[in-house]
């Protein structure tokens, strides 16, 4: 080995130093409290699963983005790329015993082997909830309202929710005579808002002009309630209309939750994962070029685990919240410690019991590890790292 | 700063030959700023009245600026978008700066079929595009990434073929290279950050519509 060994950390991983780790903990704790208050119970699942579990259920093609390895029987394992699959797996077994709905939440790290982005390394932290066994707009509205509450709870002031419905787009692509491949390509262009590519595919598709025009407008159907009523007039197919009704229902409930003002309809929103079957949404905030959170309804996933049950939920990126707070200049509350206890030679025992007393009272106490001179204690006072400094001398606490 | 500020729209423009036509086009729909020129020493050129900021960046970096939201929108060649493969929204084909990505070989090496070029070496500034092209064609080649003067590579024996962007093909002729396959045409595109597109939807969509009308008007003339 070299004389000077410089340890590296693997690509796509990071350390959280005390200040960041503390901020992370504060955010996570407040989210855990919030989720509990809404009646959600925490679940912890294994960090890795059998590859087949992830493959079979996700529909999201994680493919080469998985971290894979073998166990001692040569079965292939993979680090969980998201929590939706493990939660669905757990819920499928639980749902057989419990009456729906089931409200679950998690706070954990997930792993995806991909190009690291702003606030997303290959290992990153997610908080999320799943509401299982409940179809309908009430469950979807609860999930969205809770997502909005999470962003507020984390300290963000300025944010927006984009709300779409995959049924809206499916209604078109299923109705019109296009091949599966074309349908896939049209969807991909809508996901990426590749308007140029979408135009090219539609021109080559041989669809009638009117349909082409409507489909090419989908990525631009964005705005308040007026969008829904405007679109409703032009859309004739039943599936798309049902999707619009669903969105209108959800929005009405969100107004009752008092969060309607945060929501913008975005009918081009379908998200990258194929497993969504109903409403989908994302959360955005200024200064961060990536969504902070995303979620939606995925009614078919649990069936792959043997329980046919509707499901809806969302996941939020902890690091992205931290980055957004930093970019928006929202600093975490004062991180200084309450108390430093210094002591003179012979007063250590007393200092220890004093520290214990303060800690009992719930104060943050750092205890000196050696006797200190008055000058040293003065320096510590001046450094301002502690709200208060106590100097224990000759049996008389100052 | 930049997209952090909801009031301003930050536009990234590429250095090089797309800069002038892009700036002109934006000016025609009312988006400009005093001192907006390619050799401006200022890194950020703002027009506080119109609430717009311009940043001028290296072409290959432009998709990254937009992907991260450091710029809300940008104008960039399709060739760069394909090569950089960033997660940005491609909103409009601006139709100028037409070039084509193509495969060329020295006249003496020309083969009858594409498959006959297997196992040769390809010099290019666009390794991802080249790799995708040959992979889709089921041909194995060795790709050598260069940063410029691609035509030199076959002359000095560094590679047998080149994948490059050409406008007229004059340089090819001068170097006795012939085009053996067209990979795809490339024009300038308007791109947007995926969050900006939603948070500043009205403004970006209006700009897109204005540019679209302009592009279609030019096409009709």
Coordinates of C-alpha atoms in Angstrom, one line a residue, chain B residues 79 97-103 164-170 172 179 181-187:
Chain B
X79 CA -26.5 17.4 -32.5
X97 CA -28.4 26.2 -38.5
X98 CA -29.2 23.2 -40.6
X99 CA -26.4 20.6 -40.7
X100 CA -26.2 16.9 -41.0
X101 CA -24.5 14.3 -38.9
X102 CA -22.8 11.9 -41.3
X103 CA -20.2 9.2 -41.8
X164 CA -19.0 14.6 -38.0
X165 CA -21.4 17.4 -38.5
X166 CA -21.2 19.1 -41.9
X167 CA -23.1 22.0 -43.4
X168 CA -22.2 22.0 -47.1
X169 CA -19.7 19.2 -47.4
X170 CA -17.0 21.5 -48.8
X172 CA -15.1 16.9 -47.0
X179 CA -20.1 10.8 -47.3
X181 CA -24.1 7.5 -44.6
X182 CA -26.4 10.2 -43.2
X183 CA -27.0 9.7 -39.5
X184 CA -29.5 12.5 -39.0
X185 CA -30.1 16.2 -39.8
X186 CA -29.7 18.7 -37.1
X187 CA -31.2 22.2 -36.6

